[in-house]
Tab-separated table of C-alpha atoms and ligand atoms in Angstrom:
chain	number	residue	atom	x	y	z
R	1	UNK	CA	-49.684	94.738	85.926
R	2	UNK	CA	-48.248	92.684	83.884
R	3	UNK	CA	-49.786	91.219	80.322
R	4	UNK	CA	-49.818	88.009	78.841
R	5	UNK	CA	-51.293	87.495	75.508
R	6	UNK	CA	-52.531	83.346	74.740
R	7	UNK	CA	-54.167	82.847	71.237
R	8	UNK	CA	-55.537	78.514	70.864
R	9	UNK	CA	-53.564	77.503	68.340
R	10	UNK	CA	-54.018	73.602	68.248
R	11	UNK	CA	-51.784	72.692	65.418
R	12	UNK	CA	-48.342	73.923	63.711
R	13	UNK	CA	-50.226	74.243	59.536
R	14	UNK	CA	-48.309	76.930	59.114
R	15	UNK	CA	-50.849	79.858	58.078
R	16	UNK	CA	-52.577	79.369	60.891
R	17	UNK	CA	-49.010	79.457	62.579
R	18	UNK	CA	-48.515	81.978	61.647
R	19	UNK	CA	-51.713	84.355	62.552
R	20	UNK	CA	-52.201	83.578	65.794
R	21	UNK	CA	-48.012	84.983	66.209
R	22	UNK	CA	-48.966	88.060	64.089
R	23	UNK	CA	-51.867	87.885	66.685
R	24	UNK	CA	-50.341	87.636	69.682
R	25	UNK	CA	-47.423	89.954	68.560
R	26	UNK	CA	-49.783	92.653	67.423
R	27	UNK	CA	-49.422	96.097	68.862
R	28	UNK	CA	-46.650	94.994	71.529
R	29	UNK	CA	-44.790	98.030	71.934
R	30	UNK	CA	-41.090	96.954	72.445
R	31	UNK	CA	-42.473	95.558	69.009
R	32	UNK	CA	-43.079	98.883	67.890
R	33	UNK	CA	-39.820	100.300	68.974
R	34	UNK	CA	-37.889	97.537	68.449
R	35	UNK	CA	-38.732	96.333	64.293
R	36	UNK	CA	-37.124	99.222	62.302
R	37	UNK	CA	-35.028	98.415	58.731
R	38	UNK	CA	-31.666	97.361	59.281
R	39	UNK	CA	-32.224	96.281	63.222
R	40	UNK	CA	-30.307	93.611	64.168
R	41	UNK	CA	-33.156	91.265	65.778
R	42	UNK	CA	-31.644	87.630	67.514
R	43	UNK	CA	-33.953	84.892	67.504
R	44	UNK	CA	-33.587	82.690	70.294
R	45	UNK	CA	-35.227	79.398	70.074
R	46	UNK	CA	-35.296	76.057	72.599
R	47	UNK	CA	-32.465	74.501	70.091
R	48	UNK	CA	-30.908	70.987	73.057
R	49	UNK	CA	-29.941	69.372	69.837
R	50	UNK	CA	-30.421	68.946	66.230
R	51	UNK	CA	-33.717	66.901	66.432
R	52	UNK	CA	-36.820	66.973	64.024
R	53	UNK	CA	-40.462	68.324	65.073
R	54	UNK	CA	-42.289	65.802	65.844
R	55	UNK	CA	-39.747	64.889	69.035
R	56	UNK	CA	-41.095	68.083	70.674
R	57	UNK	CA	-37.751	69.057	71.736
R	58	UNK	CA	-36.956	72.256	69.757
R	59	UNK	CA	-38.929	74.793	69.363
R	60	UNK	CA	-41.355	74.327	65.966
R	61	UNK	CA	-39.712	74.413	62.470
R	62	UNK	CA	-43.406	76.886	61.957
R	63	UNK	CA	-42.991	78.888	64.946
R	64	UNK	CA	-39.731	80.661	63.941
R	65	UNK	CA	-40.540	80.514	60.433
R	66	UNK	CA	-43.780	82.655	61.560
R	67	UNK	CA	-41.356	85.362	63.645
R	68	UNK	CA	-38.943	85.843	60.982
R	69	UNK	CA	-41.342	86.233	58.550
R	70	UNK	CA	-42.425	89.223	60.389
R	71	UNK	CA	-39.187	90.192	61.248
R	72	UNK	CA	-38.222	90.168	57.600
R	73	UNK	CA	-40.877	92.517	56.297
R	74	UNK	CA	-39.744	94.805	58.878
R	75	UNK	CA	-36.531	95.017	56.798
R	76	UNK	CA	-34.884	93.968	59.974
R	77	UNK	CA	-31.754	92.118	60.213
R	78	UNK	CA	-32.357	88.478	61.354
R	79	UNK	CA	-30.520	86.140	63.264
R	80	UNK	CA	-31.474	82.792	64.589
R	81	UNK	CA	-28.545	81.430	67.029
R	82	UNK	CA	-28.723	79.462	70.390
R	83	UNK	CA	-25.750	77.408	71.918
R	84	UNK	CA	-27.045	73.712	72.605
R	85	UNK	CA	-25.776	72.602	76.001
R	86	UNK	CA	-23.011	70.029	73.969
R	87	UNK	CA	-23.657	70.113	70.112
R	88	UNK	CA	-22.970	67.434	68.102
R	89	UNK	CA	-22.809	69.436	65.387
R	90	UNK	CA	-19.580	71.405	63.510
R	91	UNK	CA	-22.193	74.601	62.062
R	92	UNK	CA	-25.721	76.380	63.166
R	93	UNK	CA	-26.846	75.126	59.274
R	94	UNK	CA	-26.642	71.267	60.662
R	95	UNK	CA	-27.899	72.129	63.720
R	96	UNK	CA	-30.527	73.721	62.274
R	97	UNK	CA	-31.638	71.784	59.497
R	98	UNK	CA	-31.944	69.129	62.343
R	99	UNK	CA	-34.964	70.333	64.239
R	100	UNK	CA	-36.492	71.405	60.466
R	101	UNK	CA	-36.219	74.908	61.412
R	102	UNK	CA	-33.793	75.707	58.092
R	103	UNK	CA	-36.290	74.066	55.335
R	104	UNK	CA	-39.100	75.655	57.557
R	105	UNK	CA	-37.012	79.367	56.447
R	106	UNK	CA	-35.180	78.832	53.186
R	107	UNK	CA	-37.398	81.225	50.931
R	108	UNK	CA	-36.151	83.876	54.091
R	109	UNK	CA	-33.495	86.586	54.456
R	110	UNK	CA	-31.786	85.178	57.874
R	111	UNK	CA	-28.777	83.692	59.100
R	112	UNK	CA	-28.541	81.147	61.292
R	113	UNK	CA	-25.882	80.619	64.097
R	114	UNK	CA	-23.974	78.594	66.967
R	115	UNK	CA	-23.462	81.928	69.956
R	116	UNK	CA	-20.321	80.404	70.492
R	117	UNK	CA	-18.918	81.702	67.324
R	118	UNK	CA	-20.124	85.490	68.016
R	119	UNK	CA	-17.892	85.014	71.560
R	120	UNK	CA	-19.160	86.043	75.642
R	121	UNK	CA	-18.320	88.509	77.600
R	122	UNK	CA	-18.553	88.884	80.891
R	123	UNK	CA	-21.542	90.605	82.353
R	124	UNK	CA	-22.190	91.862	86.185
R	125	UNK	CA	-25.559	90.017	87.600
R	126	UNK	CA	-27.994	92.984	89.290
R	127	UNK	CA	-28.943	92.019	92.421
R	128	UNK	CA	-27.145	88.602	92.491
R	129	UNK	CA	-28.680	85.936	94.110
R	130	UNK	CA	-26.045	83.205	93.743
R	131	UNK	CA	-23.551	84.780	91.097
R	132	UNK	CA	-21.982	88.414	90.579
R	133	UNK	CA	-21.109	87.762	86.993
R	134	UNK	CA	-22.196	85.553	83.772
R	135	UNK	CA	-20.338	85.218	80.277
R	136	UNK	CA	-23.644	85.688	77.659
R	137	UNK	CA	-22.998	85.793	74.106
R	138	UNK	CA	-22.314	88.523	72.524
R	139	UNK	CA	-25.072	87.702	69.231
R	140	UNK	CA	-27.386	88.460	72.183
R	141	UNK	CA	-26.010	91.152	73.581
R	142	UNK	CA	-24.942	93.422	71.153
R	143	UNK	CA	-28.459	92.637	69.422
R	144	UNK	CA	-30.990	95.665	68.712
R	145	UNK	CA	-33.705	93.594	69.832
R	146	UNK	CA	-34.002	89.876	71.464
R	147	UNK	CA	-37.158	87.787	70.725
R	148	UNK	CA	-36.867	84.507	73.307
R	149	UNK	CA	-38.816	81.544	71.607
R	150	UNK	CA	-39.083	78.870	74.739
R	151	UNK	CA	-40.795	76.039	73.907
R	152	UNK	CA	-43.121	75.020	77.653
R	153	UNK	CA	-41.277	71.810	78.943
R	154	UNK	CA	-40.848	69.861	81.872
R	155	UNK	CA	-37.518	69.781	83.131
R	156	UNK	CA	-35.791	67.571	85.671
R	157	UNK	CA	-33.777	69.971	87.224
R	158	UNK	CA	-36.201	72.920	86.607
R	159	UNK	CA	-39.953	71.718	86.955
R	160	UNK	CA	-40.882	73.260	84.343
R	161	UNK	CA	-38.762	75.350	81.562
R	162	UNK	CA	-39.869	78.466	79.878
R	163	UNK	CA	-38.835	81.769	78.534
R	164	UNK	CA	-36.726	82.666	81.452
R	165	UNK	CA	-34.478	79.363	81.655
R	166	UNK	CA	-35.207	78.911	77.988
R	167	UNK	CA	-32.137	82.593	77.467
R	168	UNK	CA	-29.584	79.559	79.645
R	169	UNK	CA	-28.974	78.632	76.105
R	170	UNK	CA	-26.784	82.309	75.392
R	171	UNK	CA	-25.135	82.187	78.416
R	172	UNK	CA	-20.781	80.366	78.139
R	173	UNK	CA	-21.316	76.596	77.563
R	174	UNK	CA	-18.579	76.627	80.241
R	175	UNK	CA	-20.064	78.489	82.920
R	176	UNK	CA	-23.662	76.571	82.112
R	177	UNK	CA	-21.137	73.474	83.550
R	178	UNK	CA	-20.323	75.483	86.614
R	179	UNK	CA	-23.969	76.724	87.700
R	180	UNK	CA	-25.202	72.773	87.443
R	181	UNK	CA	-22.864	71.972	90.004
R	182	UNK	CA	-24.750	74.149	92.539
R	183	UNK	CA	-26.284	71.248	92.681
R	184	UNK	CA	-29.857	72.204	94.319
R	185	UNK	CA	-32.774	72.542	92.998
R	186	UNK	CA	-33.393	76.202	94.625
R	187	UNK	CA	-29.745	77.148	94.073
R	188	UNK	CA	-29.521	76.045	90.597
R	189	UNK	CA	-32.450	78.556	90.519
R	190	UNK	CA	-31.966	80.989	91.319
R	191	UNK	CA	-28.235	81.126	89.367
R	192	UNK	CA	-30.784	81.065	86.220
R	193	UNK	CA	-32.841	83.453	87.693
R	194	UNK	CA	-29.097	86.121	87.714
R	195	UNK	CA	-28.117	84.963	84.336
R	196	UNK	CA	-31.175	86.213	83.116
R	197	UNK	CA	-31.050	89.161	84.607
R	198	UNK	CA	-27.683	89.924	82.610
R	199	UNK	CA	-29.907	89.497	79.246
R	200	UNK	CA	-33.404	90.147	79.305
R	201	UNK	CA	-35.081	90.073	76.255
R	202	UNK	CA	-37.848	92.227	75.290
R	203	UNK	CA	-40.158	89.608	73.682
R	204	UNK	CA	-41.100	86.387	74.657
R	205	UNK	CA	-43.491	84.289	72.956
R	206	UNK	CA	-43.602	80.579	73.820
R	207	UNK	CA	-44.492	77.104	71.904
R	208	UNK	CA	-46.858	75.617	73.238
R	209	UNK	CA	-48.753	74.247	70.975
R	210	UNK	CA	-47.498	70.978	71.573
R	211	UNK	CA	-45.113	71.506	74.692
R	212	UNK	CA	-43.617	67.507	76.888
R	213	UNK	CA	-44.367	65.698	79.722
R	214	UNK	CA	-42.444	63.449	81.689
R	215	UNK	CA	-38.402	63.244	81.597
R	216	UNK	CA	-38.479	66.743	79.460
R	217	UNK	CA	-36.448	68.765	77.985
R	218	UNK	CA	-35.296	65.812	76.229
R	219	UNK	CA	-36.557	62.749	77.461
R	220	UNK	CA	-40.482	63.409	77.847
R	221	UNK	CA	-43.204	62.807	75.737
R	222	UNK	CA	-45.094	65.770	73.797
R	223	UNK	CA	-48.397	67.882	74.957
R	224	UNK	CA	-50.799	68.763	73.422
R	225	UNK	CA	-51.593	71.893	75.235
R	226	UNK	CA	-53.017	73.638	71.757
R	227	UNK	CA	-51.767	77.188	72.422
R	228	UNK	CA	-49.822	80.310	71.708
R	229	UNK	CA	-48.124	83.062	73.847
R	230	UNK	CA	-46.111	86.291	74.234
R	231	UNK	CA	-45.870	88.838	76.591
R	232	UNK	CA	-42.770	91.351	76.884
R	233	UNK	CA	-42.652	90.185	80.548
R	234	UNK	CA	-41.114	86.596	80.127
R	235	UNK	CA	-41.723	86.073	84.723
R	236	UNK	CA	-45.402	86.972	83.892
R	237	UNK	CA	-45.539	84.539	80.448
R	238	UNK	CA	-43.857	81.461	82.864
R	239	UNK	CA	-46.336	82.303	85.444
R	240	UNK	CA	-49.271	81.911	83.390
R	241	UNK	CA	-47.343	79.396	81.589
R	242	UNK	CA	-46.796	77.238	85.071
R	243	UNK	CA	-50.526	77.527	86.085
R	244	UNK	CA	-51.802	76.278	82.938
R	245	UNK	CA	-50.235	73.078	83.489
R	246	UNK	CA	-50.769	72.916	86.754
R	247	UNK	CA	-48.174	73.909	88.836
R	248	UNK	CA	-47.739	75.615	91.944
R	249	UNK	CA	-47.672	79.678	92.057
R	250	UNK	CA	-44.103	78.891	94.077
R	251	UNK	CA	-43.767	75.549	92.539
R	252	UNK	CA	-40.811	76.934	90.110
R	253	UNK	CA	-37.945	78.993	91.943
R	254	UNK	CA	-36.710	80.152	88.723
R	255	UNK	CA	-39.716	81.799	88.296
R	256	UNK	CA	-39.928	83.072	91.999
R	257	UNK	CA	-36.228	83.860	92.146
R	258	UNK	CA	-37.165	86.091	88.924
R	259	UNK	CA	-39.894	87.810	90.245
R	260	UNK	CA	-38.068	88.670	92.976
R	261	UNK	CA	-34.993	90.478	91.850
R	262	UNK	CA	-37.253	92.354	89.877
R	263	UNK	CA	-37.362	90.656	86.911
R	264	UNK	CA	-41.242	90.428	86.047
R	265	UNK	CA	-44.342	89.982	87.765
R	266	UNK	CA	-45.676	85.808	88.813
R	267	UNK	CA	-48.567	86.816	90.755
R	268	UNK	CA	-51.182	85.950	89.207
R	269	UNK	CA	-53.781	88.260	89.965
R	270	UNK	CA	-51.106	90.956	88.546
R	271	UNK	CA	-51.306	89.458	85.354
R	272	UNK	CA	-53.583	91.051	82.819
R	273	UNK	CA	-54.622	88.298	79.478
R	274	UNK	CA	-55.213	89.099	76.461
R	275	UNK	CA	-57.039	87.036	74.090
R	276	UNK	CA	-58.079	83.090	74.925
R	277	UNK	CA	-58.610	82.364	78.990
R	278	UNK	CA	-56.011	80.473	80.234
R	279	UNK	CA	-57.711	78.243	82.138
R	280	UNK	CA	-59.953	76.286	78.304
R	281	UNK	CA	-56.371	75.095	77.570
R	282	UNK	CA	-55.104	73.751	81.145
R	283	UNK	CA	-53.664	70.092	81.012
R	284	UNK	CA	-51.956	69.017	83.966
R	285	UNK	CA	-48.256	67.623	82.647
R	286	UNK	CA	-46.725	64.721	83.825
R	287	UNK	CA	-44.023	65.414	87.009
R	288	UNK	CA	-40.393	64.634	85.583
R	289	UNK	CA	-38.946	62.164	88.320
R	290	UNK	CA	-35.442	64.398	88.423
R	291	UNK	CA	-35.022	66.350	91.938
R	292	UNK	CA	-37.467	63.851	93.924
R	293	UNK	CA	-36.699	65.025	97.046
R	294	UNK	CA	-36.606	69.181	96.201
R	295	UNK	CA	-40.088	69.601	97.800
R	296	UNK	CA	-38.121	68.143	101.010
R	297	UNK	CA	-36.529	69.869	103.855
R	298	UNK	CA	-32.909	69.542	103.768
R	299	UNK	CA	-32.638	68.108	106.460
R	300	UNK	CA	-34.912	65.057	105.682
R	301	UNK	CA	-33.928	65.242	102.315
R	302	UNK	CA	-30.202	64.414	103.093
R	303	UNK	CA	-31.699	61.588	105.884
R	304	UNK	CA	-32.949	59.713	102.872
R	305	UNK	CA	-30.868	60.563	100.004
R	306	UNK	CA	-30.067	56.405	99.828
R	307	UNK	CA	-34.025	55.528	99.886
R	308	UNK	CA	-35.183	57.991	97.497
R	309	UNK	CA	-33.408	58.917	94.397
R	310	UNK	CA	-33.612	58.961	90.711
R	311	UNK	CA	-30.587	58.450	88.395
R	312	UNK	CA	-29.223	57.892	84.765
R	313	UNK	CA	-28.759	54.304	83.916
R	314	UNK	CA	-26.886	54.388	79.845
R	315	UNK	CA	-28.292	51.547	77.650
R	316	UNK	CA	-25.254	50.343	76.378
R	317	UNK	CA	-26.785	48.693	73.343
R	318	UNK	CA	-28.176	52.871	71.813
R	319	UNK	CA	-24.808	54.338	73.436
R	320	UNK	CA	-22.446	54.772	70.134
R	321	UNK	CA	-20.027	55.802	71.915
R	322	UNK	CA	-19.726	60.203	71.282
R	323	UNK	CA	-18.417	60.915	74.069
R	324	UNK	CA	-21.431	64.502	74.531
R	325	UNK	CA	-22.562	62.983	77.977
R	326	UNK	CA	-19.082	62.914	79.047
R	327	UNK	CA	-18.566	66.616	77.785
R	328	UNK	CA	-21.071	67.506	79.851
R	329	UNK	CA	-21.113	66.024	82.685
R	330	UNK	CA	-20.663	68.717	85.602
R	331	UNK	CA	-19.723	66.210	87.598
R	332	UNK	CA	-17.200	64.594	85.895
R	333	UNK	CA	-18.728	61.093	86.079
R	334	UNK	CA	-19.580	59.768	82.536
R	335	UNK	CA	-16.419	57.408	81.196
R	336	UNK	CA	-16.895	56.234	77.787
R	337	UNK	CA	-14.996	52.505	77.534
R	338	UNK	CA	-17.127	49.993	75.867
R	339	UNK	CA	-20.115	52.291	76.512
R	340	UNK	CA	-20.894	55.361	78.896
R	341	UNK	CA	-20.670	54.409	82.167
R	342	UNK	CA	-21.633	56.215	85.019
R	343	UNK	CA	-19.674	56.728	87.991
R	344	UNK	CA	-22.691	57.117	90.761
R	345	UNK	CA	-20.312	58.650	93.501
R	346	UNK	CA	-19.665	61.267	91.607
R	347	UNK	CA	-22.919	62.223	89.794
R	348	UNK	CA	-25.298	65.037	90.868
R	349	UNK	CA	-28.045	63.999	89.806
R	350	UNK	CA	-29.011	67.243	86.891
R	351	UNK	CA	-29.344	65.013	83.470
R	352	UNK	CA	-27.746	66.834	81.378
R	353	UNK	CA	-26.267	63.514	79.977
R	354	UNK	CA	-29.475	62.902	78.421
R	355	UNK	CA	-30.225	66.769	77.903
R	356	UNK	CA	-27.416	65.397	74.969
R	357	UNK	CA	-27.846	62.520	74.062
R	358	UNK	CA	-28.484	62.191	70.581
R	359	UNK	CA	-29.920	58.915	70.825
R	360	UNK	CA	-32.080	58.443	73.683
R	361	UNK	CA	-29.202	56.181	75.194
R	362	UNK	CA	-29.631	57.564	78.632
R	363	UNK	CA	-33.043	56.646	81.077
R	364	UNK	CA	-34.239	57.334	84.538
R	365	UNK	CA	-33.958	54.587	86.659
R	366	UNK	CA	-35.933	55.017	90.079
R	367	UNK	CA	-35.589	53.766	93.623
R	368	UNK	CA	-39.444	51.865	94.784
R	369	UNK	CA	-39.854	55.125	97.620
R	370	UNK	CA	-39.083	57.733	94.894
R	371	UNK	CA	-41.804	55.824	92.757
R	372	UNK	CA	-43.930	56.057	95.305
R	373	UNK	CA	-43.334	59.980	96.615
R	374	UNK	CA	-44.144	60.208	92.547
R	375	UNK	CA	-46.929	58.276	92.108
R	376	UNK	CA	-46.465	58.437	88.269
R	377	UNK	CA	-46.665	55.914	86.138
R	378	UNK	CA	-43.933	53.655	84.508
R	379	UNK	CA	-43.230	55.880	81.683
R	380	UNK	CA	-43.379	58.987	84.057
R	381	UNK	CA	-41.315	58.159	86.337
R	382	UNK	CA	-38.400	55.367	84.703
R	383	UNK	CA	-37.503	52.369	84.923
R	384	UNK	CA	-37.565	50.589	87.674
R	385	UNK	CA	-34.263	49.854	90.394
R	386	UNK	CA	-31.890	47.615	88.429
C	1	LIG	S1	-24.006	61.469	85.486
C	1	LIG	FE1	-25.738	62.875	83.724
C	1	LIG	S2	-27.048	63.192	85.826
C	1	LIG	FE2	-24.956	62.580	86.161
C	1	LIG	S3	-23.938	64.642	86.817
C	1	LIG	FE3	-23.289	63.926	85.305
C	1	LIG	S4	-24.066	64.433	84.004
C	1	LIG	FE4	-24.873	64.716	85.885
C	2	LIG	S1	-24.423	57.317	75.946
C	2	LIG	FE1	-25.460	58.766	74.232
C	2	LIG	S2	-24.214	61.072	74.574
C	2	LIG	FE2	-23.195	59.162	75.930
C	2	LIG	S3	-21.712	58.107	74.855
C	2	LIG	FE3	-23.097	56.550	74.888
C	2	LIG	S4	-24.466	57.708	73.014
C	2	LIG	FE4	-23.178	59.265	73.537
C-alpha cells in the first residue's frame, strides 16, 4: 500500500504554505533517512522558463522556499535546479529570479543550478518500454536526496503533468527532443516512464494550490485547486492528482506505464490517503486540446487526420524572433524569417514550441470537428481555424 499525504492550502501565503509543507513531510521515512547534515539535496521544481508565479507555469516560489527551509534547517547542502527545454536565460539566477524563486529564498543558504552545467551521463533503463538508456543530469544522479516539486497542470502531449513527468527535466535536452519524435500519446508516455525509472526521486511534493487547465503546460489558465500533496511514491501521487482533477484511472499513459514498470501504485484502492479527503478538492480541469485523436484507434486516427486536428499557430504581431521555438522543435519545422513560420508538413503537433515561447506568441488552432469532439469553450480548445 502506498501512502499519499494531502492537506488543504488555499493560498500562497508563505506562513500557511510553510506550515502545510511541514505537515505533509512530517515523519516521512525517506526524509528521516536523507535529511542529514552535509547531505547533498536536489530540489527539482517545474521550471519551464523564467515565468512569474501568477502564470502558474512554474512551481510556486513559496512552495520551493518552504521545502528549502526544511532542508537547510537539517544542515543539508541544498541545490535548487532544473533545465528548461530551451532556456532563454544564460544562468540559473536569471531563471530562478524570473520565476520569483531566487527572491523567495534569498535569505537561505541554497545554490541555484541549471542542470546542464553539471553534465549528463548515460543510465540504462530498467525494464524498458521504449528506450534502453537515457542521459540523466549528474546533479540529480549524484544527489543524496532528490525532492521532486511538480506543479499540477494539464499538458498538451501527456494530458496531465505531475511528479513523473516533472523528472523529465533531468533528461538532457537533446534527448528530450529525440523522445518527442516518438510522436504518439502512448509512445511518449511510455518513454517518459522509462526516463523516470532511470532517476527516481525519493520524495515528491506537488504544488496543487493553483494548478493549470486548458492549454498546459504553459499556455493554460491558472485554476484554484487548494491542496498540497506529498508521497514517496510518484506514481501514487500522480494517480491521486489525476483523479482529483477529473481524469480516469487509465487515461494518463505516463502514470499507467510507470505503474506497469513497477515504479509505484496507480490503483486508487491500493493507495492510502493521509490528511484531508481528495474529494473535497475535486475540480474537473479543462482538457488540453492537443492530442485530440489520442483516444482513437490508430487506423481511425489516421483516417480522420485531415478533419480532426489541433495545431500550433504563430502570431506574427507578437513574435520577437528569439528563435526558441526553432531551437526546440523536434521536427525542425520552424524557420525564423520576419517571424517564426511553421511548416505544417513537418510538424508533429508536440507543442514544444508553445511551451518555450517567452511572449506567448504561439497559440493553438483547431479544426471544426476537433472542437466538436473536445466540446470545449473557445478558451479551452484554442482559436478557430483561419
Ligand atoms: S512546430 Fe511546434 S508543435 Fe510542431 S513539431 Fe515543432 S515544436 Fe512541435
Ligand atoms: S514564436 Fe515565440 S519562441 Fe518562436 S521566435 Fe517568435 S517569440 Fe520566439
